[in-house]
Each structure stands twice: as C-alpha cells, then as structure tokens.
CSV table of C-alpha atoms in Angstrom, one decimal:
chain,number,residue,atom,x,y,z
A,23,UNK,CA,117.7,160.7,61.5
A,24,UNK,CA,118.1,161.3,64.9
A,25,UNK,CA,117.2,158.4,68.2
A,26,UNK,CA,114.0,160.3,68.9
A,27,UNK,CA,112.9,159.9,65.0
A,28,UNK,CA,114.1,156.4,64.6
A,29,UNK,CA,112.6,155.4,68.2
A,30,UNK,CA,109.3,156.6,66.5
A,31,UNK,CA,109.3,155.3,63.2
A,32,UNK,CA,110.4,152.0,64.9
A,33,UNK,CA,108.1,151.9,67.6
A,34,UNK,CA,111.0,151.1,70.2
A,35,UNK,CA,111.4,152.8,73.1
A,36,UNK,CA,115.1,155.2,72.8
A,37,UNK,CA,116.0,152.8,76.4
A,38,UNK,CA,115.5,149.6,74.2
A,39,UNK,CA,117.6,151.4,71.1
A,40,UNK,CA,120.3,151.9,73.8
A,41,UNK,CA,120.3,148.4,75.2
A,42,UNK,CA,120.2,146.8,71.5
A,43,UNK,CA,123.5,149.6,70.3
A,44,UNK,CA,125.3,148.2,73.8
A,45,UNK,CA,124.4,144.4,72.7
A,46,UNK,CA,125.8,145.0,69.3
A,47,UNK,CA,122.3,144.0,67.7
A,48,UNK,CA,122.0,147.5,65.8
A,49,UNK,CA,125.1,148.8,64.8
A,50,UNK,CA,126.1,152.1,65.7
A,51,UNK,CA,125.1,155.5,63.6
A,52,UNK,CA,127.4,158.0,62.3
A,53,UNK,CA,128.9,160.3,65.1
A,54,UNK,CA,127.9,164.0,63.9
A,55,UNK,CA,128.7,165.7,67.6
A,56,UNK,CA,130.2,164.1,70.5
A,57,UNK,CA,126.7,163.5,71.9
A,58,UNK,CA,124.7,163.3,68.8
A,59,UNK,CA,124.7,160.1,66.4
A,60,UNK,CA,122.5,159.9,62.6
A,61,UNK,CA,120.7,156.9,61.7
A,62,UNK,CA,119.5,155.7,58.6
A,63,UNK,CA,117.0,153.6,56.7
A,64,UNK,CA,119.6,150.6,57.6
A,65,UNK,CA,118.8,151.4,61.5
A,66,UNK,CA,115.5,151.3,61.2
A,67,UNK,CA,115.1,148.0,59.2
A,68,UNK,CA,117.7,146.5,61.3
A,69,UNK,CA,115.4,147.4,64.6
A,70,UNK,CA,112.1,145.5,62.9
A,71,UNK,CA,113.8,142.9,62.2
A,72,UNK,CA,115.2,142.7,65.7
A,73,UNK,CA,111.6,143.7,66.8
A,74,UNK,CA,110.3,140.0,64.7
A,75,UNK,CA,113.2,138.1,66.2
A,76,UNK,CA,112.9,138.7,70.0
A,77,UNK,CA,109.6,140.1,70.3
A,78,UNK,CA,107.3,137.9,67.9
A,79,UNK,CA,109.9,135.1,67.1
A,80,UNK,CA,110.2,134.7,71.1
A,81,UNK,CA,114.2,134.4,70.5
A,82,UNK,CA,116.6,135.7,73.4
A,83,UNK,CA,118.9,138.5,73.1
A,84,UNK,CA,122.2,136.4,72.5
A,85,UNK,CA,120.1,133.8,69.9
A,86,UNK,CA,119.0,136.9,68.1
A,87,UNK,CA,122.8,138.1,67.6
A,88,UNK,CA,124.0,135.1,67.0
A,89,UNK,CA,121.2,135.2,63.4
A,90,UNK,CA,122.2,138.8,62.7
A,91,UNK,CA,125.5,137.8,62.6
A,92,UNK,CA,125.3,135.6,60.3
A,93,UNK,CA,122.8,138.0,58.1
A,94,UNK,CA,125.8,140.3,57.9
A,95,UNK,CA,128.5,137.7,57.2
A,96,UNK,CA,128.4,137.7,53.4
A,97,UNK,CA,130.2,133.7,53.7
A,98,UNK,CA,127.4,132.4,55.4
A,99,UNK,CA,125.2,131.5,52.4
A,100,UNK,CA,122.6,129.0,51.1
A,101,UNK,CA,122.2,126.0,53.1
A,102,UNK,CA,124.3,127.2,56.0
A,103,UNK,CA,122.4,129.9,56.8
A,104,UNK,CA,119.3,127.6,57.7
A,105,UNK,CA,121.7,126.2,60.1
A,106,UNK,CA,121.9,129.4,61.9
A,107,UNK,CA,118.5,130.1,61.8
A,108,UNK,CA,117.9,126.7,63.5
A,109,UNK,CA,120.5,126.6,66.2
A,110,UNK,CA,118.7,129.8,67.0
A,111,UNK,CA,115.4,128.7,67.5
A,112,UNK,CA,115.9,125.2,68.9
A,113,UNK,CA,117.8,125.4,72.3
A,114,UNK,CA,120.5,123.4,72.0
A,115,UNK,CA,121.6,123.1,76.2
A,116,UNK,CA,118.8,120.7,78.0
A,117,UNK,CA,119.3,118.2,80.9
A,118,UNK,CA,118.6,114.6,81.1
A,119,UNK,CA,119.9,113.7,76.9
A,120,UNK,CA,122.2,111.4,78.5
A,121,UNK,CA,119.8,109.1,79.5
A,122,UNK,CA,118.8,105.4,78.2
A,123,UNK,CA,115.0,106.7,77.5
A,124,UNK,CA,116.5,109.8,75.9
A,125,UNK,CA,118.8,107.8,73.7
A,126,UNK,CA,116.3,105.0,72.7
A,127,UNK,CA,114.2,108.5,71.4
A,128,UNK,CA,117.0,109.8,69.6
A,129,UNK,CA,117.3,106.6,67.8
A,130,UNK,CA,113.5,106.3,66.9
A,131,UNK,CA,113.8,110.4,65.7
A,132,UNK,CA,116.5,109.3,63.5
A,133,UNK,CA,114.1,106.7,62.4
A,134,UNK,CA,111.3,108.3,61.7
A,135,UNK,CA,113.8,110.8,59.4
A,136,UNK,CA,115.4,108.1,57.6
A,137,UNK,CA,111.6,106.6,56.5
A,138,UNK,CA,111.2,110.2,54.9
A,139,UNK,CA,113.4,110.1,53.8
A,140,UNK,CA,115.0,113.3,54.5
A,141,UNK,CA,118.6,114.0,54.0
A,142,UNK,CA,119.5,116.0,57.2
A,143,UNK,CA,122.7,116.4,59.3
A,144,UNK,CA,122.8,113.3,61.9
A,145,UNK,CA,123.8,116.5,63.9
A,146,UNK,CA,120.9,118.4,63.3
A,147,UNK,CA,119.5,120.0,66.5
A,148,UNK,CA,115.7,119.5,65.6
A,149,UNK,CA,116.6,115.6,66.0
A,150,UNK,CA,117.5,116.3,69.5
A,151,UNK,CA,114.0,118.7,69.9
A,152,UNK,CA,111.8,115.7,68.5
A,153,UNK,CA,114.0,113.2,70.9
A,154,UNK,CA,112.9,115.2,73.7
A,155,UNK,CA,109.0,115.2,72.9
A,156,UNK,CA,109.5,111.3,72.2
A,157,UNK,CA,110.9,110.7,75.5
A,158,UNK,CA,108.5,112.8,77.3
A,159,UNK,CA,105.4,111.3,75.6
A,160,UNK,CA,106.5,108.1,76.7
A,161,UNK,CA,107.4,108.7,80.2
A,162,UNK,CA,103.9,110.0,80.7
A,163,UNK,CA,102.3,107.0,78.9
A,164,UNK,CA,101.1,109.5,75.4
A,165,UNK,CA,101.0,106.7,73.0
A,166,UNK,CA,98.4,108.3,71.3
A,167,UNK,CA,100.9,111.8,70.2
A,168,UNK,CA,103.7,108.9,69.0
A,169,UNK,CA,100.9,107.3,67.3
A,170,UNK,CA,100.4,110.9,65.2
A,171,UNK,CA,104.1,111.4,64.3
A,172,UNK,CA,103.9,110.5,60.6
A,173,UNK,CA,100.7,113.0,60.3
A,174,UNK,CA,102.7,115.4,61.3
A,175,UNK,CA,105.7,114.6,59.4
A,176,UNK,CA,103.5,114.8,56.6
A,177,UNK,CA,102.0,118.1,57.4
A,178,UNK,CA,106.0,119.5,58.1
A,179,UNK,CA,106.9,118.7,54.5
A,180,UNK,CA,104.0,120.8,53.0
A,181,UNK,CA,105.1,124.0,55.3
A,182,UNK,CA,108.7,122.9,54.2
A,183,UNK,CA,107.8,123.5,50.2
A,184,UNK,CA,105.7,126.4,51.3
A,185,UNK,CA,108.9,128.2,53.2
A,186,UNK,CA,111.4,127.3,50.5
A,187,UNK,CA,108.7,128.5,48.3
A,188,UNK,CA,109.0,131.9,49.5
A,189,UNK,CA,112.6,131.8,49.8
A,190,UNK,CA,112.8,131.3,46.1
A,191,UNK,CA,110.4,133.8,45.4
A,192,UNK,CA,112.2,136.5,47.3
A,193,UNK,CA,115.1,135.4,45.2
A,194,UNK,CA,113.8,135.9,42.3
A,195,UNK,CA,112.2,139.1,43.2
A,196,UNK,CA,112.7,141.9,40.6
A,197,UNK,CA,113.4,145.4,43.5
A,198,UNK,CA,115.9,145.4,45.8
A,199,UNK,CA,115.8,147.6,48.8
A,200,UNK,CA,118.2,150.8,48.6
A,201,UNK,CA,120.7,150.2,51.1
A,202,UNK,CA,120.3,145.9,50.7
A,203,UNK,CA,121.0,143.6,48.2
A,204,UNK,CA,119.6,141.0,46.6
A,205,UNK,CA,121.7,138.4,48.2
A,206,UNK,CA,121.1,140.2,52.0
A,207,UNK,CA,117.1,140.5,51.1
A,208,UNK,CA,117.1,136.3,50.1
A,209,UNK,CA,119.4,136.0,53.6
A,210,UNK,CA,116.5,138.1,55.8
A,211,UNK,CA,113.7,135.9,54.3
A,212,UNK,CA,115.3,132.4,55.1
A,213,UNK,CA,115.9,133.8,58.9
A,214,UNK,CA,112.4,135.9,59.5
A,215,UNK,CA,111.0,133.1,57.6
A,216,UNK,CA,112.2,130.4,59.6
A,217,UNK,CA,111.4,132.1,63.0
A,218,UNK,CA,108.0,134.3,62.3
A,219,UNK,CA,107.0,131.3,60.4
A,220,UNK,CA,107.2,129.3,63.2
A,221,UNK,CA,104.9,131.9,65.4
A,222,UNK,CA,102.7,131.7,62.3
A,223,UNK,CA,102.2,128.0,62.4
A,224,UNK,CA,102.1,128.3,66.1
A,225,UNK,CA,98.9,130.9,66.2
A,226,UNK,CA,97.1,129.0,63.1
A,227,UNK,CA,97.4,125.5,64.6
A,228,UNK,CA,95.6,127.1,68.0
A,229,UNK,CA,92.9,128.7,66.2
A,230,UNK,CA,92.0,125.4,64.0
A,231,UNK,CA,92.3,123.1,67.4
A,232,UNK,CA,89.8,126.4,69.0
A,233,UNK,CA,87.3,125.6,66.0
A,234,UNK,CA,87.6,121.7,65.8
A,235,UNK,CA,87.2,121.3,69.5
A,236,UNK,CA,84.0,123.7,69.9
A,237,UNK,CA,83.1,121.8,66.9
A,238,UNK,CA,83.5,118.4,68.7
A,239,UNK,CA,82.3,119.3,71.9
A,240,UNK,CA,79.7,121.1,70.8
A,241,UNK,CA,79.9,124.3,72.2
A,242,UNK,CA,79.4,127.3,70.1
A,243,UNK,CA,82.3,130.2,70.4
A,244,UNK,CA,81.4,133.4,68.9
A,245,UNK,CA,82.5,134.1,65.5
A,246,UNK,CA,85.2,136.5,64.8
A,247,UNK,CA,84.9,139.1,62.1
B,10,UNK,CA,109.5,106.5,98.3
B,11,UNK,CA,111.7,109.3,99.6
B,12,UNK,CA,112.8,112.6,97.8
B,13,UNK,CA,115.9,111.0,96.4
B,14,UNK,CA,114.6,108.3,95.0
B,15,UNK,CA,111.8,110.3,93.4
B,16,UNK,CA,115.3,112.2,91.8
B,17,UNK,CA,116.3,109.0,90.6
B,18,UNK,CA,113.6,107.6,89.2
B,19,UNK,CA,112.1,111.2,87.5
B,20,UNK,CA,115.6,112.4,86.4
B,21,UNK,CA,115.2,115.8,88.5
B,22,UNK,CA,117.4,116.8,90.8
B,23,UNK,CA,116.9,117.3,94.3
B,24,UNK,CA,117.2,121.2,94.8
B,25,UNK,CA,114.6,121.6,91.2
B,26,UNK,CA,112.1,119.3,93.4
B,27,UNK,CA,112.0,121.4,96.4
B,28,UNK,CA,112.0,124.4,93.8
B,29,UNK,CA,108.9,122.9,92.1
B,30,UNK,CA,107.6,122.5,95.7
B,31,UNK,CA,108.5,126.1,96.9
B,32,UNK,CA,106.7,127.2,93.9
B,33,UNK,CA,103.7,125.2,94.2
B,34,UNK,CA,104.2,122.9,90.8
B,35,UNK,CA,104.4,120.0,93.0
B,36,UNK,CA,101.7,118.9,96.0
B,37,UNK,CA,103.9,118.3,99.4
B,38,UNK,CA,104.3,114.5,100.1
B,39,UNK,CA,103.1,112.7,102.9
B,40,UNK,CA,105.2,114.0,106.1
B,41,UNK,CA,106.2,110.7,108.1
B,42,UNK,CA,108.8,112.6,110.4
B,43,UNK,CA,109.8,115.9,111.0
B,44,UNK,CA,112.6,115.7,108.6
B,45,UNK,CA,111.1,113.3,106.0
B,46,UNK,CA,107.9,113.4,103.9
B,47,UNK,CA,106.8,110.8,101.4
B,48,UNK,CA,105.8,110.8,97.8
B,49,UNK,CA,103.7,108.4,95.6
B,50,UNK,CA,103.7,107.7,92.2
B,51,UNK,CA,101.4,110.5,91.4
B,52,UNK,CA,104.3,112.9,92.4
B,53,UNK,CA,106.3,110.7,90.0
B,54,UNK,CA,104.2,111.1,87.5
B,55,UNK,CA,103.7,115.2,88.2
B,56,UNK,CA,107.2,115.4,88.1
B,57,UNK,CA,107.2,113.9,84.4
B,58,UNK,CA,104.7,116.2,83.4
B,59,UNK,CA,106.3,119.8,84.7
B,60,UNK,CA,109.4,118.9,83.0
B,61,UNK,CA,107.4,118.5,79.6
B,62,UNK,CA,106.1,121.5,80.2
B,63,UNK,CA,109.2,123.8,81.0
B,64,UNK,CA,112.0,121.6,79.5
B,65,UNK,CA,110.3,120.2,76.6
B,66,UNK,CA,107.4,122.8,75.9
B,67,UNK,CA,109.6,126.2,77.0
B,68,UNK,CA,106.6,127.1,79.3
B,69,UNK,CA,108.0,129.4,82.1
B,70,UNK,CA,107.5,128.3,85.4
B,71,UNK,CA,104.4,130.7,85.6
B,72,UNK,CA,102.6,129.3,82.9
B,73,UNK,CA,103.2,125.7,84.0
B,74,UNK,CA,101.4,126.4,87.5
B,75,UNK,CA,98.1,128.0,85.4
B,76,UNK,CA,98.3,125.0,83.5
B,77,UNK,CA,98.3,122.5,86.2
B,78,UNK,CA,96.2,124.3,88.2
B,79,UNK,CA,93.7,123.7,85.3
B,80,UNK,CA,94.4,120.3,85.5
B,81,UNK,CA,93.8,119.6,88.9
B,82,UNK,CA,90.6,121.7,89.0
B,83,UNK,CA,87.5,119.4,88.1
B,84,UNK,CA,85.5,122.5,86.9
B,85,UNK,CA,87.6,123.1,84.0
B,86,UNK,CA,86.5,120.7,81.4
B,87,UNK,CA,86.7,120.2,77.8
B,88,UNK,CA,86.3,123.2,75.6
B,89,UNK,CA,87.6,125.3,78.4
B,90,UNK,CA,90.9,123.6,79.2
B,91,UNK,CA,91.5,124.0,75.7
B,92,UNK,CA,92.0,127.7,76.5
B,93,UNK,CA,94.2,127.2,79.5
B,94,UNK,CA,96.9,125.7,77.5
B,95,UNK,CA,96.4,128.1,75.1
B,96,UNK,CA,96.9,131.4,77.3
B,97,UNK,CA,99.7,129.2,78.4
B,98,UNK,CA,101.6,128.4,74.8
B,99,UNK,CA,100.8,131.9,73.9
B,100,UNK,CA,102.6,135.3,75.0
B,101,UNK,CA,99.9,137.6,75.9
B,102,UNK,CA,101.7,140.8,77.1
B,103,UNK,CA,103.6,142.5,74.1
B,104,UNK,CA,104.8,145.8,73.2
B,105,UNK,CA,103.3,147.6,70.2
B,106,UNK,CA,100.1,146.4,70.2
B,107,UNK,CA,98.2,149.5,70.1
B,108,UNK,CA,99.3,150.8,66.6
B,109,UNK,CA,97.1,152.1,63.5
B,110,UNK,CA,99.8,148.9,61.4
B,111,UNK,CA,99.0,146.1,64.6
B,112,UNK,CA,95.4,147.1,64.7
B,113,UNK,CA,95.3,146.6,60.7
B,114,UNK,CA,97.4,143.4,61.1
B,115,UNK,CA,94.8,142.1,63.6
B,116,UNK,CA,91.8,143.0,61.5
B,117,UNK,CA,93.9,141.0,58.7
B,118,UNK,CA,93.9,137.7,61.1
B,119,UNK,CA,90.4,138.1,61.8
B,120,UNK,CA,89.9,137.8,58.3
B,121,UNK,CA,91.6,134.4,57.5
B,122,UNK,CA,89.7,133.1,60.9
B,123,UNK,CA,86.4,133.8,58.4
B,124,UNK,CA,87.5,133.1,55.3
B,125,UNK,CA,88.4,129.8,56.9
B,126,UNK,CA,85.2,129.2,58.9
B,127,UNK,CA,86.9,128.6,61.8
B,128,UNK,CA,84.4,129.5,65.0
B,129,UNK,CA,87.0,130.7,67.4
B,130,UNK,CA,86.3,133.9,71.0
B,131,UNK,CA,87.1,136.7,69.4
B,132,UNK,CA,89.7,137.2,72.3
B,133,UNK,CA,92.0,134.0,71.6
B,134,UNK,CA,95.3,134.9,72.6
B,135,UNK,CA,96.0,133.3,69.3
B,136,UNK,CA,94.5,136.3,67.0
B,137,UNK,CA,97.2,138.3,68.4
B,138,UNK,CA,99.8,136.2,67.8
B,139,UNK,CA,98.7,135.7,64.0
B,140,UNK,CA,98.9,139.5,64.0
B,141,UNK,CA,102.0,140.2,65.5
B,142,UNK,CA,103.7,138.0,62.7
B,143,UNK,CA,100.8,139.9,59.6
B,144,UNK,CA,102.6,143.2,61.2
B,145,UNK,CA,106.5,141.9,61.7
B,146,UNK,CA,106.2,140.9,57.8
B,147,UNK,CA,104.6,143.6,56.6
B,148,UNK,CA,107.0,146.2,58.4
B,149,UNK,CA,109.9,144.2,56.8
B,150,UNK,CA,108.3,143.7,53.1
B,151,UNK,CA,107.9,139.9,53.7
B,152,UNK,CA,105.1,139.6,51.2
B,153,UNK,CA,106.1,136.4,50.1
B,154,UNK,CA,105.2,135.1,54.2
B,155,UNK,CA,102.0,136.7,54.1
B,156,UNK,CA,101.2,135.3,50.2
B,157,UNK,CA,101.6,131.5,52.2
B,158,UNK,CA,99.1,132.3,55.4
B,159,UNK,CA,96.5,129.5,53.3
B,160,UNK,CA,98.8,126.9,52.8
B,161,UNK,CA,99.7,127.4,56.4
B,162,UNK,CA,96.1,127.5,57.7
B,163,UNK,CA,95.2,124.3,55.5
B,164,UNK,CA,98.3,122.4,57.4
B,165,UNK,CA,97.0,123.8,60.3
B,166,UNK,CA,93.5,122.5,60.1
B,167,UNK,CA,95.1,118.9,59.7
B,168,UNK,CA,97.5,119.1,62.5
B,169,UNK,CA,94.3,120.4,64.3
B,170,UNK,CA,91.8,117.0,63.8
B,171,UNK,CA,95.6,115.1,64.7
B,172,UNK,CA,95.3,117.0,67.9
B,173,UNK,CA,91.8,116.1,68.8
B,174,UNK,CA,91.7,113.0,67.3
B,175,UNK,CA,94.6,111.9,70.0
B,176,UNK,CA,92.5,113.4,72.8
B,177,UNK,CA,89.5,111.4,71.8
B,178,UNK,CA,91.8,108.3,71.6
B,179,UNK,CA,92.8,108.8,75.0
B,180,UNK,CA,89.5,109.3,76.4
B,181,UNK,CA,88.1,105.7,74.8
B,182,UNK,CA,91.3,104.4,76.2
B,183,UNK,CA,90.2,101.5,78.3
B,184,UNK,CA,93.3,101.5,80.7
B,185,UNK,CA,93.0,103.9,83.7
B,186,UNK,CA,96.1,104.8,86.0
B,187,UNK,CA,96.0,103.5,89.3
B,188,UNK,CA,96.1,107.4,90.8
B,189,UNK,CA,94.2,108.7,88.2
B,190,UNK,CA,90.7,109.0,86.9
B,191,UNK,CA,89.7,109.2,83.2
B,192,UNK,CA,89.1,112.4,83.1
B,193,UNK,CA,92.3,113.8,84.7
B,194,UNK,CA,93.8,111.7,81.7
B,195,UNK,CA,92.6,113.1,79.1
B,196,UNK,CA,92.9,116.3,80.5
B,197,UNK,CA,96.5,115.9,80.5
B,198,UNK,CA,96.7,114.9,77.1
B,199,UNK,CA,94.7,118.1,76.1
B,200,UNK,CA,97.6,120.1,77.9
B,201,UNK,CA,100.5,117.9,77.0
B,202,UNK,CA,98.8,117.3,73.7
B,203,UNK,CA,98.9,121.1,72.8
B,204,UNK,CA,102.7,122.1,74.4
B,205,UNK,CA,104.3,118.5,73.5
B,206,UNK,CA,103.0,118.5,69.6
B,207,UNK,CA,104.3,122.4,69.6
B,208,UNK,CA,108.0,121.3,69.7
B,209,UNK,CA,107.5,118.6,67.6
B,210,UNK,CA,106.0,119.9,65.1
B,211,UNK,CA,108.9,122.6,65.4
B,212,UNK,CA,111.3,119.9,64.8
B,213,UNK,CA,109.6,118.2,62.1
B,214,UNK,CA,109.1,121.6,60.4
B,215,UNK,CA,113.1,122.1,60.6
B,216,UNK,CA,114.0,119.0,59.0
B,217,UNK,CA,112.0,118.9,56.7
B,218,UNK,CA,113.6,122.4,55.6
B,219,UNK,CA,116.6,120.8,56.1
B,220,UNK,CA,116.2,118.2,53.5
B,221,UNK,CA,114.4,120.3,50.6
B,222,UNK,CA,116.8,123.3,51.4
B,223,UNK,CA,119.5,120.3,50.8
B,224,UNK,CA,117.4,119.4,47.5
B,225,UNK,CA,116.8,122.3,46.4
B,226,UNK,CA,120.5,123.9,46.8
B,227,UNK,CA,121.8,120.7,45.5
B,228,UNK,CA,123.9,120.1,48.6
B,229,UNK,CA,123.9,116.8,50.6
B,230,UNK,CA,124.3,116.0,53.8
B,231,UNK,CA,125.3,113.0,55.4
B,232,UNK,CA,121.5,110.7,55.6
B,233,UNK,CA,120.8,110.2,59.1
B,234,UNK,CA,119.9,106.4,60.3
C-alpha cells in the first residue's frame, strides 16, 4: 500500500510516518519509483505497536527504539528481553542516587526483595525506581506509604503471574500472524505487555481509589455506564 | 537560611531553585536585602515535595504547579483533590481518540467500571486511559491482555483501600509539622500518596516479573541482599 493508505489504516498522520521512517522506528518500504515507496501489513503492525509504546505506554522516541530493536533481534530471547522492556520503561539517568539517604533506600529495596524472596539482578533498574520512592517518602516524613510496601509487594506478585500468564498463553497460541512468527508474536506480548500493562494498572488503580474515596468520604459520583 | 544552604540541605541545585521559582513551584523567600532573600523550612520541605513529583513521579513541570496549586488552596478538599492528582498522573490530550475502534474501546472500560461497582465521574481522565490500552491491544491482537483486565481490577481495588487507608493514617496522625496544619498534611499525602505509590508500584510490578520470568524460564539470577 501506499503512505496515504497506511497513514489511514494506522491512524497516523503521513508527517508522523515520516518522522518515525527518519528515526528508524518503522523500517523503510520497498522503493517502486524514485518518489514512491509500498508498505505492507508489516508497516502497519509495526506503526500500532509504535502507536502503544509512545502514545499509550508514555515511552520516548529513543526508549521506544531501543524495545523494537530488541523485538527484531532474533538473539534477544526469553528472560533478556524483559530486561529490555524494563530499561525502557524505568529511566535509568536521575540525580541525587549518590546520596547517604538514597543509599540507606537502596539497601532497604534490596531488603524488602530479598524477604520475597525474589531472585532479581542486584542490577536491576526497578531497585533503583523503588529506592527513589523510599527516599522521597522519607524526606517528606510518609511513614505511612513505607508502612504499605509489603501490600503492595503482594499485590505486584499477583499482576506478575497474571502477565507471565499471558505471555505463556500467547506462546502457546495455535495462529501465527502472516508475516510474524511465533517466536516474534511471544517477543511483542512480553514488551506491549510489559508497557500497556503498566498504563492498565495505572488507569484501574485511579478508578478503584475514585470509588473507595467517594465511598469513604461520602460523596456520591455519578455512575458510569 | 540562604539559597545555598537550602541546595545543601534539599539536594537541588542552585539554578533548578531559581527555575522552580521562575516557574512558580516554589513561593519567593523572605527578601532581607536587595540581593538576598530568606527561606524557611517550609521551602525545605516544598522543595522535597516538587522533586517527588517531577524526579520521582515523572510529572512535568506543568502538572506539578496544578498539583501544588491544589495543595495550597484550602477550597480543595477531600474527594476533590483526589481529582487533581489524577488529571495530574494522567495524560489527557491524545491523538486518536475520536475513532469508531477508541469509541468502542471506551464503551468497553465503562463496562468493567460497572461490572465492578466502582462509582466513579463519568469524565475520569482515567476511563480514557483504560481505553487507550482496550484499543492499543485490540489493534495489535493482544487478547490475552484484555482476557486479564479482572485480575487487574481485583489488584487494583486492593492497592486502592492501601491508598486510602495511608491517607486516613495520616490524618489520625497526632504529630503536626511546625509550618503545617493537619489538613495541608494529609493533603499532601493524597498527592504524594497517588504519584509516589505510582512508581512503586511500577517497580514492585517489574521485579516481581523479574523473579517469576526467572522461575518460570528456569534461569537464575544472582539473589539480591
């Protein structure tokens, strides 16, 4: 198909097309004239996927290449591949980690791991993300959020089973799409699971606080349906 | 004290203080000479507080003025703050929100607020959010993401009473700060509450994956501790 069909079966804008074939998110289509190019069903799954990364996974341009790449690197398997997916959605650069607070956190994240637990990389960038909320909960005196951490630990190894859950089942799913294997289709679900999963957990967890406050303060929102 | 010990003591550096000041994060201090203004604690204690939200919580610098204008207004209260943090945690300007497969996708998330029982404005930010991921998934076959929306919405109802249980905590709390009324606390700790346990649940989520991807693909990594 041509830019103008795969800009509307997409629902991206040709400008945004452009900008994603000069970032070397969407590979480019097969030259038919020197100012005309065909894309394929590849193109336009390659674009929604894009489209769930950056737009609804809230990932940035050079986060969002760095997963692709690894979507299209046939070595990058298994386990290793949640490693991408996680470097992309926990920024790894953030001042003040050097600091005595910030490293007394780090040592009660590790904590808190090793009482689940969990067997996870001491290199693991979530351990630095959890670090940081400890330290900022305690330079503003939030005792009560520390106090919830193994509630919440608990709660992250239920969505944990659910998302391998759905890794597996992808796996073990009998079609395959036309242009994408099996192993490709089980490599998209661990990345868009990882990151739309996120958004999902994100937009759930506001909507039962919405109901469980209105509920506890006893205001009455209207009811949705 | 003086702007560089309020850098000292918060971990900020000099030139992001006058930023926040520029952009209105941060009230002006005390001036005591044309040159020199002072700051007090509370400054301290603001300062701790913008970096959670923008270094910790990823809030732009936007957001984090809507929030803290919430927080220093004495009309916003309760159920109502609740929905300033939210507007803030949640994206509300996005592309493709105004096709026949979003529209469907939003009717969907409407759907599990019901089935749930959740009484929530039908305008919550939130909604949309829930769609966007319905619509990203469906556009890229993910049915296995869209066959776990319950399990996530049951984990979400959990971390929810978490959330408001820490709130109410804080509110019985008999300690007041010396700058701050009860009521500007716990109003903080709805905002902080709601951006803060974002990222760690986020990083709880990840290594939890982490350690039953590890399981589950038979590979171990090095135990953290």
């Amino acid at each position: 198909m041509r830019m103008a069909e795969l800009s509307r079966r997409s629902g991206v804008s040709v400008p945004t097309i452009k900008y994603y074939l000069r970032e070397g998110l969407l590979p480019a289509g097969a030259v038919t004239s020197p100012n005309q190019a065909d894309y394929g069903n590849g193109h336009l799954r390659r674009l929604r996927l894009i489209r769930a990364l950056i737009d609804v996974g809230g990932l940035s341009v050079a986060a969002a290449r760095e997963v692709l790449g690894a979507v299209d690197d046939p070595s990058v398997v298994g386990h290793d591949l949640l490693g991408v997916a996680h470097c992309a959605v926990v920024p790894t650069k953030r001042a003040g980690r050097d600091t005595e607070e910030w490293l007394a956190a780090r040592a009660e994240a590790a904590t808190v791991v090793e009482r689940r637990g969990w067997h996870v990389s001491p290199n693991a960038p979530a351990l630095d993300l959890v670090a940081d909320v400890i330290a900022a909960a305690r330079a503003l005196g939030l005792d009560e959020l520390l106090g919830v951490i193994d509630g919440y630990a608990d709660v992250a190894e239920t969505v944990a089973e659910h998302d391998l859950g759905t890794v597996i089942a992808r796996a073990q799913r009998g079609d395959t799409d036309d242009e994408m294997g099996r192993q490709a289709l089980m490599v998209e679900a661990v990345v868009t699971g990882t990151v739309l999963g996120e958004s999902l957990l994100t937009g759930l967890r506001l909507l039962a606080q919405e109901a469980a406050s209105a509920r506890i303060f006893g205001q009455t929102a209207p009811s949705v349906g």
